[in-house]
Amino acid sequence: MARYQPEVKDKNSTFAFFSLFLYAAAVLIRPHEMFLASIEWSIIMYFAIISFLAALINQRPLNVAPQHIMLFLLYPLIILSGFINGSGMWGISQANMYLSTTIIPLFLFSNCISSIKRQHWIMIVCLVASLCMIHNGHVQQTDTLWQGWALNTQAYHLPGTDARRITYLGFFSDPNDIGMFFVMNIPFILYFYAKGKLFTKTMMLIILVCVLYGVYITHSRGTALGVVALIGTYYLVMKAGKKLFFAALLFAPIALMVLLILQSNVDESARGRLEAWYFGIQMLISYPLGIGKGAFVDHHGLTAHNSYVLVAGELGFIGYCLWGGALVFTIMSGFLFIKHTKFKVDLTEEQRNELAINKTLFFSMTGFMVTGFFLSRSYTVLLFIFMGMTIASHYRVVKLLPELSQFINKALVIKSIFYSWAIIIVVYLALKIAL
């Protein structure tokens, strides 16, 4: 099992991080897509390649976490599933796409963010991107043609209402992705508020109000639930015991299922989601090795509307063990770090700061887990950017508190895989009752 390596002498590449910073800005703010002259520029790819090469040359240590191994093993599995299902070249193209949007960002963010200062810069990029989306969305709300200032962005009508759903550039053209990003950024705002002085606190309160307004104008039910889940998770982590926390994780899918089942009586789209989930699990049962990445729509006609079911249906039993295990392992490690150090009083200022970052990223990942329950975003770059930041935080925490390395082990990986399957099993049982 790969372990964190705090004993290796650090050699941080400023150029690798600077390129990564530009990559983050290009992916999240997308300034090159705001103008016709630069819309076709491949700056995201160039920044990723430059940062990757610089990290290989100058960044030391190059850490390999269990999540890296698990998610990298999906690469050959995606190719294999393509050949098994008679579309080998499709499998290769999907695997290469997965490599560029998943493995490379995960590797770069987890290795190049080697200090709190670097983490702060990436968090600021995330908040600036959120404000750009909110302002563009506000313009769409007030414009007679529903258009924003960002190039070719236009709100669209929410059926059955007078509401306008906001859009932005690139993969943020879906308001659900915007909402997911907002939810994952709320912990960043609260982090800067907690550690800042009067000016910073005032700015963070203003940004928080803006983000909540942004959540509202996405008109995304999953996003609203994500906000509520952050509040509930905070209580469970900071106030409740470990058993209650895990019980809540197990029963959370049941609560979400009940909401959808009740809503499906009056909402056709909710019933469509339930049927897609059931189809995805039946797909897993019929094709335990998966039908191939990107093939869910070909078999069902619609996407799964659930990140967990999508992976289970497309990549089968092994694929879901790797993807779900990596996701839950990241959450579990952060949670155990929080619980183990919550009552420590002999911490240095640096240790407290690193633990605060770990807590912040834990809640951001929780935001993904909830919003991802209603969206097919299993392979979105957002997930792997935030997962990479979380792993980087774990590296730094373990370096300062070596005793926490006990939680980075094979036993926790195996437990995480079992916990990830609890989500699928609970969904399946609930669907059997509802449909």
CSV table of C-alpha atoms in Angstrom, one decimal:
chain,number,residue,atom,x,y,z
A,1,MET,CA,0.0,0.0,0.0
A,2,ALA,CA,1.3,3.4,-0.9
A,3,ARG,CA,1.9,5.7,2.0
A,4,TYR,CA,2.5,9.4,2.5
A,5,GLN,CA,6.2,10.2,2.6
A,6,PRO,CA,6.8,13.0,5.1
A,7,GLU,CA,10.4,11.9,5.6
A,8,VAL,CA,11.5,12.9,2.0
A,9,LYS,CA,13.1,16.3,1.8
A,10,ASP,CA,10.8,18.8,0.1
A,11,LYS,CA,11.7,20.3,-3.2
A,12,ASN,CA,8.8,22.5,-4.3
A,13,SER,CA,8.5,23.8,-7.9
A,14,THR,CA,7.3,27.3,-8.0
A,15,PHE,CA,6.9,27.1,-11.8
A,16,ALA,CA,4.8,23.9,-11.5
A,17,PHE,CA,2.4,25.6,-9.1
A,18,PHE,CA,2.3,28.8,-11.1
A,19,SER,CA,1.3,26.8,-14.1
A,20,LEU,CA,-1.3,24.9,-12.0
A,21,PHE,CA,-2.7,28.2,-10.8
A,22,LEU,CA,-3.2,29.3,-14.4
A,23,TYR,CA,-4.7,25.9,-15.2
A,24,ALA,CA,-7.2,26.3,-12.3
A,25,ALA,CA,-8.1,29.8,-13.5
A,26,ALA,CA,-8.6,28.6,-17.1
A,27,VAL,CA,-10.8,25.7,-16.0
A,28,LEU,CA,-12.9,27.5,-13.5
A,29,ILE,CA,-13.1,31.1,-14.6
A,30,ARG,CA,-12.6,30.3,-18.3
A,31,PRO,CA,-11.4,33.8,-19.5
A,32,HIS,CA,-10.3,32.5,-22.9
A,33,GLU,CA,-13.9,31.6,-23.7
A,34,MET,CA,-15.2,35.1,-23.1
A,35,PHE,CA,-13.9,36.4,-26.4
A,36,LEU,CA,-14.3,35.1,-30.0
A,37,ALA,CA,-10.6,35.6,-30.7
A,38,SER,CA,-9.5,33.2,-28.0
A,39,ILE,CA,-12.4,30.8,-27.7
A,40,GLU,CA,-10.6,28.0,-29.6
A,41,TRP,CA,-7.3,28.4,-27.7
A,42,SER,CA,-6.3,25.2,-25.9
A,43,ILE,CA,-4.8,26.9,-23.0
A,44,ILE,CA,-6.2,24.5,-20.4
A,45,MET,CA,-4.3,21.6,-22.1
A,46,TYR,CA,-1.1,23.7,-22.4
A,47,PHE,CA,-1.1,24.7,-18.7
A,48,ALA,CA,-1.8,21.1,-17.6
A,49,ILE,CA,1.1,19.8,-19.7
A,50,ILE,CA,3.5,22.5,-18.6
A,51,SER,CA,2.6,22.0,-14.9
A,52,PHE,CA,2.9,18.2,-15.2
A,53,LEU,CA,6.3,18.3,-16.8
A,54,ALA,CA,7.6,20.9,-14.3
A,55,ALA,CA,6.3,18.8,-11.4
A,56,LEU,CA,8.0,15.7,-12.8
A,57,ILE,CA,11.3,17.5,-13.0
A,58,ASN,CA,11.3,19.7,-9.9
A,59,GLN,CA,8.6,18.7,-7.4
A,60,ARG,CA,9.8,16.4,-4.7
A,61,PRO,CA,8.5,14.2,-3.2
A,62,LEU,CA,6.0,13.0,-5.8
A,63,ASN,CA,3.5,11.3,-3.4
A,64,VAL,CA,1.3,8.5,-4.4
A,65,ALA,CA,-1.8,8.0,-2.3
A,66,PRO,CA,-4.3,5.1,-2.4
A,67,GLN,CA,-6.7,7.3,-4.3
A,68,HIS,CA,-4.1,7.7,-7.1
A,69,ILE,CA,-3.7,4.0,-7.5
A,70,MET,CA,-7.4,3.2,-7.4
A,71,LEU,CA,-8.4,5.9,-9.9
A,72,PHE,CA,-5.5,5.1,-12.2
A,73,LEU,CA,-6.5,1.5,-12.3
A,74,LEU,CA,-9.8,2.7,-13.8
A,75,TYR,CA,-7.8,3.6,-17.0
A,76,PRO,CA,-7.1,0.1,-18.2
A,77,LEU,CA,-10.5,-1.0,-17.0
A,78,ILE,CA,-12.2,1.6,-19.2
A,79,ILE,CA,-10.3,0.3,-22.2
A,80,LEU,CA,-11.0,-3.3,-21.3
A,81,SER,CA,-14.8,-2.6,-20.9
A,82,GLY,CA,-14.8,-1.1,-24.3
A,83,PHE,CA,-13.3,-4.2,-25.9
A,84,ILE,CA,-15.6,-6.5,-24.0
A,85,ASN,CA,-18.6,-4.7,-25.3
A,86,GLY,CA,-17.4,-4.6,-28.9
A,87,SER,CA,-16.2,-1.0,-29.1
A,88,GLY,CA,-12.5,-1.1,-28.3
A,89,MET,CA,-11.6,2.2,-30.0
A,90,TRP,CA,-14.4,4.0,-28.1
A,91,GLY,CA,-13.0,2.5,-24.9
A,92,ILE,CA,-9.5,3.9,-25.7
A,93,SER,CA,-10.9,7.4,-26.5
A,94,GLN,CA,-12.9,7.4,-23.3
A,95,ALA,CA,-9.9,6.2,-21.3
A,96,ASN,CA,-7.7,9.0,-22.8
A,97,MET,CA,-10.4,11.6,-22.0
A,98,TYR,CA,-10.5,10.2,-18.4
A,99,LEU,CA,-6.8,10.4,-18.1
A,100,SER,CA,-6.7,14.1,-19.0
A,101,THR,CA,-9.7,15.2,-17.0
A,102,THR,CA,-9.1,13.0,-13.9
A,103,ILE,CA,-5.7,11.5,-13.3
A,104,ILE,CA,-3.5,14.5,-14.4
A,105,PRO,CA,-5.5,17.1,-12.4
A,106,LEU,CA,-5.7,14.8,-9.4
A,107,PHE,CA,-1.9,14.2,-9.5
A,108,LEU,CA,-1.1,17.9,-10.0
A,109,PHE,CA,-3.4,19.4,-7.3
A,110,SER,CA,-2.4,16.7,-4.7
A,111,ASN,CA,1.4,17.2,-5.2
A,112,CYS,CA,1.9,20.9,-6.1
A,113,ILE,CA,-0.2,22.4,-3.4
A,114,SER,CA,2.5,21.9,-0.8
A,115,SER,CA,1.7,24.8,1.5
A,116,ILE,CA,-1.2,26.7,3.1
A,117,LYS,CA,-0.3,29.8,1.0
A,118,ARG,CA,-0.7,27.8,-2.2
A,119,GLN,CA,-3.9,26.4,-1.0
A,120,HIS,CA,-5.2,29.9,-0.3
A,121,TRP,CA,-4.4,31.0,-3.9
A,122,ILE,CA,-6.4,28.1,-5.4
A,123,MET,CA,-9.3,28.8,-3.0
A,124,ILE,CA,-9.3,32.5,-4.1
A,125,VAL,CA,-9.5,31.4,-7.7
A,126,CYS,CA,-12.5,29.3,-6.8
A,127,LEU,CA,-14.3,32.2,-5.1
A,128,VAL,CA,-13.5,34.6,-8.0
A,129,ALA,CA,-14.9,32.0,-10.4
A,130,SER,CA,-18.1,31.8,-8.3
A,131,LEU,CA,-18.5,35.5,-8.4
A,132,CYS,CA,-18.1,35.6,-12.1
A,133,MET,CA,-20.8,33.0,-12.5
A,134,ILE,CA,-23.1,34.8,-10.1
A,135,HIS,CA,-22.8,38.2,-11.8
A,136,ASN,CA,-23.2,36.6,-15.2
A,137,GLY,CA,-26.3,34.8,-13.9
A,138,HIS,CA,-27.7,38.0,-12.4
A,139,VAL,CA,-27.3,39.7,-15.8
A,140,GLN,CA,-29.2,36.8,-17.3
A,141,GLN,CA,-32.0,37.3,-14.8
A,142,THR,CA,-32.4,41.0,-15.6
A,143,ASP,CA,-31.7,41.0,-19.4
A,144,THR,CA,-34.8,41.0,-21.7
A,145,LEU,CA,-33.1,38.4,-23.9
A,146,TRP,CA,-31.9,36.3,-20.9
A,147,GLN,CA,-28.3,36.7,-22.0
A,148,GLY,CA,-25.3,37.2,-19.8
A,149,TRP,CA,-22.1,39.2,-20.4
A,150,ALA,CA,-20.1,36.0,-20.9
A,151,LEU,CA,-19.9,35.1,-24.6
A,152,ASN,CA,-23.0,33.1,-25.8
A,153,THR,CA,-24.3,32.4,-22.3
A,154,GLN,CA,-28.1,32.5,-21.9
A,155,ALA,CA,-30.5,31.5,-19.2
A,156,TYR,CA,-33.2,29.0,-20.0
A,157,HIS,CA,-36.7,28.5,-18.8
A,158,LEU,CA,-37.6,26.1,-16.0
A,159,PRO,CA,-40.7,24.2,-17.2
A,160,GLY,CA,-43.9,24.9,-15.2
A,161,THR,CA,-42.5,28.2,-13.7
A,162,ASP,CA,-41.4,31.7,-14.7
A,163,ALA,CA,-37.9,31.0,-13.4
A,164,ARG,CA,-34.8,31.4,-15.4
A,165,ARG,CA,-31.9,28.9,-14.8
A,166,ILE,CA,-28.5,30.5,-15.1
A,167,THR,CA,-25.6,29.2,-17.3
A,168,TYR,CA,-22.0,30.0,-17.7
A,169,LEU,CA,-19.1,28.9,-20.0
A,170,GLY,CA,-17.7,25.5,-20.7
A,171,PHE,CA,-19.0,22.6,-18.6
A,172,PHE,CA,-20.7,25.2,-16.4
A,173,SER,CA,-23.3,25.6,-19.1
A,174,ASP,CA,-25.5,23.3,-16.9
A,175,PRO,CA,-26.9,25.2,-13.9
A,176,ASN,CA,-26.6,22.0,-11.9
A,177,ASP,CA,-22.8,22.1,-12.3
A,178,ILE,CA,-22.8,25.7,-11.3
A,179,GLY,CA,-24.8,24.9,-8.2
A,180,MET,CA,-22.5,22.0,-7.3
A,181,PHE,CA,-19.5,24.4,-7.5
A,182,PHE,CA,-21.3,26.9,-5.3
A,183,VAL,CA,-22.0,24.3,-2.6
A,184,MET,CA,-18.3,23.1,-2.6
A,185,ASN,CA,-17.2,26.7,-2.2
A,186,ILE,CA,-19.3,27.6,0.8
A,187,PRO,CA,-16.8,26.0,3.2
A,188,PHE,CA,-14.0,28.2,1.6
A,189,ILE,CA,-16.0,31.3,2.5
A,190,LEU,CA,-16.5,30.2,6.1
A,191,TYR,CA,-12.9,29.3,6.4
A,192,PHE,CA,-11.7,32.8,5.4
A,193,TYR,CA,-14.4,34.3,7.6
A,194,ALA,CA,-13.2,32.4,10.6
A,195,LYS,CA,-9.5,33.3,10.2
A,196,GLY,CA,-9.9,36.8,8.9
A,197,LYS,CA,-10.1,40.3,10.5
A,198,LEU,CA,-12.9,42.8,10.1
A,199,PHE,CA,-12.4,43.6,6.4
A,200,THR,CA,-12.0,39.9,5.5
A,201,LYS,CA,-15.1,38.9,7.6
A,202,THR,CA,-17.1,41.7,5.9
A,203,MET,CA,-16.0,40.5,2.4
A,204,MET,CA,-16.8,36.9,3.2
A,205,LEU,CA,-20.3,37.7,4.4
A,206,ILE,CA,-21.0,39.6,1.2
A,207,ILE,CA,-19.6,36.7,-0.9
A,208,LEU,CA,-21.7,34.3,1.2
A,209,VAL,CA,-24.9,36.3,0.4
A,210,CYS,CA,-23.9,36.3,-3.3
A,211,VAL,CA,-23.3,32.6,-3.3
A,212,LEU,CA,-26.6,31.8,-1.7
A,213,TYR,CA,-28.3,34.1,-4.2
A,214,GLY,CA,-26.4,32.1,-6.9
A,215,VAL,CA,-27.8,28.9,-5.4
A,216,TYR,CA,-31.3,30.3,-5.7
A,217,ILE,CA,-31.0,31.4,-9.3
A,218,THR,CA,-29.7,28.0,-10.4
A,219,HIS,CA,-33.1,26.6,-9.4
A,220,SER,CA,-31.4,23.3,-8.6
A,221,ARG,CA,-33.1,21.1,-6.0
A,222,GLY,CA,-29.9,19.1,-5.6
A,223,THR,CA,-27.9,22.3,-4.9
A,224,ALA,CA,-30.4,23.3,-2.2
A,225,LEU,CA,-30.2,19.9,-0.6
A,226,GLY,CA,-26.4,20.3,-0.7
A,227,VAL,CA,-26.5,23.5,1.3
A,228,VAL,CA,-28.8,21.8,3.9
A,229,ALA,CA,-26.5,18.8,4.0
A,230,LEU,CA,-23.5,20.9,4.8
A,231,ILE,CA,-25.2,22.3,7.8
A,232,GLY,CA,-26.3,18.8,8.9
A,233,THR,CA,-22.8,17.3,8.3
A,234,TYR,CA,-21.2,20.1,10.4
A,235,TYR,CA,-23.4,19.1,13.3
A,236,LEU,CA,-22.7,15.4,12.9
A,237,VAL,CA,-19.0,15.9,12.7
A,238,MET,CA,-18.5,18.5,15.3
A,239,LYS,CA,-21.2,17.5,17.8
A,240,ALA,CA,-22.1,13.9,17.3
A,241,GLY,CA,-20.0,10.7,17.8
A,242,LYS,CA,-18.5,8.5,15.1
A,243,LYS,CA,-21.3,5.9,15.2
A,244,LEU,CA,-24.0,8.5,14.7
A,245,PHE,CA,-22.0,10.0,11.8
A,246,PHE,CA,-21.7,6.7,10.0
A,247,ALA,CA,-25.3,5.9,10.7
A,248,ALA,CA,-26.3,9.2,9.1
A,249,LEU,CA,-24.1,8.4,6.0
A,250,LEU,CA,-25.9,5.1,5.6
A,251,PHE,CA,-29.4,6.6,6.0
A,252,ALA,CA,-28.8,9.7,4.0
A,253,PRO,CA,-29.5,7.9,0.7
A,254,ILE,CA,-32.8,6.6,2.2
A,255,ALA,CA,-33.9,10.1,3.2
A,256,LEU,CA,-33.0,11.4,-0.3
A,257,MET,CA,-34.9,8.5,-1.9
A,258,VAL,CA,-38.0,9.2,0.2
A,259,LEU,CA,-37.9,12.9,-1.0
A,260,LEU,CA,-37.7,11.8,-4.6
A,261,ILE,CA,-40.4,9.1,-4.2
A,262,LEU,CA,-42.8,11.6,-2.6
A,263,GLN,CA,-42.0,14.1,-5.3
A,264,SER,CA,-42.4,11.6,-8.1
A,265,ASN,CA,-46.1,11.5,-7.5
A,266,VAL,CA,-46.4,15.0,-8.8
A,267,ASP,CA,-43.2,15.5,-10.8
A,268,GLU,CA,-42.5,13.5,-14.0
A,269,SER,CA,-38.8,14.4,-14.0
A,270,ALA,CA,-38.4,13.0,-10.5
A,271,ARG,CA,-40.0,9.7,-11.6
A,272,GLY,CA,-37.7,9.7,-14.6
A,273,ARG,CA,-34.7,9.9,-12.3
A,274,LEU,CA,-35.9,7.0,-10.2
A,275,GLU,CA,-36.4,4.9,-13.3
A,276,ALA,CA,-32.9,5.8,-14.5
A,277,TRP,CA,-31.4,4.7,-11.2
A,278,TYR,CA,-33.3,1.4,-11.3
A,279,PHE,CA,-32.1,0.8,-14.8
A,280,GLY,CA,-28.5,1.5,-13.9
A,281,ILE,CA,-28.6,-1.0,-11.0
A,282,GLN,CA,-30.2,-3.6,-13.3
A,283,MET,CA,-27.4,-2.8,-15.8
A,284,LEU,CA,-24.9,-3.6,-13.0
A,285,ILE,CA,-26.6,-6.9,-12.3
A,286,SER,CA,-26.7,-7.9,-16.0
A,287,TYR,CA,-23.2,-6.7,-16.9
A,288,PRO,CA,-21.0,-7.0,-13.8
A,289,LEU,CA,-18.0,-5.9,-15.8
A,290,GLY,CA,-19.9,-2.9,-17.0
A,291,ILE,CA,-21.1,-1.7,-20.4
A,292,GLY,CA,-18.3,0.8,-20.9
A,293,LYS,CA,-17.7,4.4,-19.9
A,294,GLY,CA,-20.1,6.8,-21.7
A,295,ALA,CA,-22.5,4.0,-22.8
A,296,PHE,CA,-25.3,4.5,-20.3
A,297,VAL,CA,-27.2,6.9,-22.5
A,298,ASP,CA,-26.9,4.4,-25.4
A,299,HIS,CA,-28.6,1.7,-23.4
A,300,HIS,CA,-31.2,3.8,-21.5
A,301,GLY,CA,-31.7,6.9,-23.7
A,302,LEU,CA,-31.1,9.2,-20.7
A,303,THR,CA,-28.2,9.7,-18.3
A,304,ALA,CA,-28.3,8.1,-14.8
A,305,HIS,CA,-28.8,11.4,-12.9
A,306,ASN,CA,-26.7,9.9,-10.2
A,307,SER,CA,-22.9,9.8,-10.1
A,308,TYR,CA,-22.8,6.5,-8.1
A,309,VAL,CA,-25.3,4.6,-10.2
A,310,LEU,CA,-23.6,5.9,-13.4
A,311,VAL,CA,-20.2,4.4,-12.4
A,312,ALA,CA,-21.8,1.1,-11.2
A,313,GLY,CA,-23.7,0.7,-14.5
A,314,GLU,CA,-20.9,1.7,-16.8
A,315,LEU,CA,-17.8,0.3,-15.1
A,316,GLY,CA,-19.4,-2.6,-13.2
A,317,PHE,CA,-18.4,-4.1,-9.9
A,318,ILE,CA,-14.6,-3.6,-10.1
A,319,GLY,CA,-15.0,0.0,-11.5
A,320,TYR,CA,-17.3,1.0,-8.7
A,321,CYS,CA,-15.1,-0.5,-6.1
A,322,LEU,CA,-12.2,1.7,-7.4
A,323,TRP,CA,-14.1,4.9,-7.9
A,324,GLY,CA,-16.4,4.7,-4.9
A,325,GLY,CA,-13.6,3.5,-2.7
A,326,ALA,CA,-11.4,6.4,-3.7
A,327,LEU,CA,-14.2,8.9,-3.0
A,328,VAL,CA,-15.2,7.5,0.4
A,329,PHE,CA,-11.6,6.9,1.4
A,330,THR,CA,-10.9,10.7,0.9
A,331,ILE,CA,-13.9,11.5,3.0
A,332,MET,CA,-13.1,9.0,5.7
A,333,SER,CA,-9.5,10.1,6.0
A,334,GLY,CA,-10.5,13.7,6.5
A,335,PHE,CA,-13.2,12.7,9.0
A,336,LEU,CA,-10.8,10.6,11.1
A,337,PHE,CA,-8.2,13.5,11.1
A,338,ILE,CA,-11.0,15.8,12.4
A,339,LYS,CA,-12.2,13.4,15.1
A,340,HIS,CA,-8.7,12.4,16.3
A,341,THR,CA,-7.5,16.0,16.8
A,342,LYS,CA,-10.8,17.8,17.8
A,343,PHE,CA,-9.9,17.9,21.5
A,344,LYS,CA,-6.1,18.3,21.2
A,345,VAL,CA,-4.9,21.3,23.0
A,346,ASP,CA,-1.1,21.1,22.5
A,347,LEU,CA,-1.2,22.0,18.8
A,348,THR,CA,1.1,24.6,17.2
A,349,GLU,CA,-0.4,27.4,15.1
A,350,GLU,CA,0.8,25.7,11.9
A,351,GLN,CA,-0.9,22.5,12.9
A,352,ARG,CA,-4.1,24.2,13.7
A,353,ASN,CA,-4.1,26.0,10.4
A,354,GLU,CA,-3.5,22.8,8.5
A,355,LEU,CA,-6.3,21.0,10.3
A,356,ALA,CA,-8.6,23.9,9.6
A,357,ILE,CA,-7.8,23.5,5.9
A,358,ASN,CA,-8.5,19.7,6.2
A,359,LYS,CA,-11.8,20.4,7.8
A,360,THR,CA,-12.8,22.9,5.1
A,361,LEU,CA,-12.0,20.5,2.3
A,362,PHE,CA,-13.8,17.7,4.1
A,363,PHE,CA,-17.0,19.7,4.0
A,364,SER,CA,-16.4,20.7,0.3
A,365,MET,CA,-16.1,17.0,-0.6
A,366,THR,CA,-19.3,16.3,1.4
A,367,GLY,CA,-21.0,18.9,-0.8
A,368,PHE,CA,-20.0,16.9,-3.8
A,369,MET,CA,-21.3,13.6,-2.4
A,370,VAL,CA,-24.7,15.1,-1.8
A,371,THR,CA,-25.1,17.1,-5.1
A,372,GLY,CA,-23.6,14.2,-7.0
A,373,PHE,CA,-26.4,12.0,-5.8
A,374,PHE,CA,-28.7,13.8,-8.2
A,375,LEU,CA,-26.3,14.4,-11.1
A,376,SER,CA,-24.2,12.3,-13.4
A,377,ARG,CA,-20.9,13.9,-12.5
A,378,SER,CA,-18.7,10.9,-11.8
A,379,TYR,CA,-15.9,12.1,-14.0
A,380,THR,CA,-16.2,15.8,-13.7
A,381,VAL,CA,-12.9,17.7,-13.3
A,382,LEU,CA,-14.4,19.5,-10.3
A,383,LEU,CA,-14.4,16.3,-8.3
A,384,PHE,CA,-10.8,15.6,-9.0
A,385,ILE,CA,-9.6,19.2,-8.4
A,386,PHE,CA,-11.2,19.1,-5.0
A,387,MET,CA,-10.1,15.6,-4.2
A,388,GLY,CA,-6.6,16.6,-5.2
A,389,MET,CA,-6.7,19.5,-2.9
A,390,THR,CA,-7.9,17.3,-0.1
A,391,ILE,CA,-5.1,14.7,-0.6
A,392,ALA,CA,-2.6,17.6,-0.6
A,393,SER,CA,-4.0,18.7,2.7
A,394,HIS,CA,-3.7,15.2,4.1
A,395,TYR,CA,0.0,15.1,3.0
A,396,ARG,CA,0.7,18.3,4.9
A,397,VAL,CA,-1.3,17.3,8.0
A,398,VAL,CA,0.5,13.9,8.2
A,399,LYS,CA,3.9,15.7,7.9
A,400,LEU,CA,3.1,17.9,10.9
A,401,LEU,CA,1.2,15.1,12.9
A,402,PRO,CA,2.9,11.8,11.9
A,403,GLU,CA,0.6,9.8,14.2
A,404,LEU,CA,-2.3,10.5,11.8
A,405,SER,CA,-0.6,8.3,9.2
A,406,GLN,CA,-2.2,5.3,11.0
A,407,PHE,CA,-5.4,6.2,9.1
A,408,ILE,CA,-3.8,5.9,5.7
A,409,ASN,CA,-3.8,2.1,5.5
A,410,LYS,CA,-5.2,-0.9,3.7
A,411,ALA,CA,-7.9,-1.5,6.3
A,412,LEU,CA,-9.4,1.9,5.7
A,413,VAL,CA,-9.3,1.4,1.9
A,414,ILE,CA,-11.2,-1.9,2.3
A,415,LYS,CA,-13.7,-0.3,4.7
A,416,SER,CA,-14.2,2.6,2.3
A,417,ILE,CA,-15.0,0.2,-0.6
A,418,PHE,CA,-17.6,-1.5,1.6
A,419,TYR,CA,-19.1,1.8,2.7
A,420,SER,CA,-19.4,3.0,-0.9
A,421,TRP,CA,-21.4,-0.1,-1.8
A,422,ALA,CA,-23.9,0.7,1.0
A,423,ILE,CA,-25.0,3.6,-1.1
A,424,ILE,CA,-25.9,1.4,-4.1
A,425,ILE,CA,-27.5,-1.3,-1.9
A,426,VAL,CA,-29.7,1.2,-0.1
A,427,VAL,CA,-30.8,2.9,-3.4
A,428,TYR,CA,-31.6,-0.5,-4.9
A,429,LEU,CA,-33.7,-1.6,-1.9
A,430,ALA,CA,-35.6,1.7,-1.8
A,431,LEU,CA,-36.3,1.5,-5.6
A,432,LYS,CA,-37.6,-2.0,-5.3
A,433,ILE,CA,-40.2,-0.7,-2.8
A,434,ALA,CA,-41.0,2.5,-4.8
A,435,LEU,CA,-41.2,1.2,-8.4
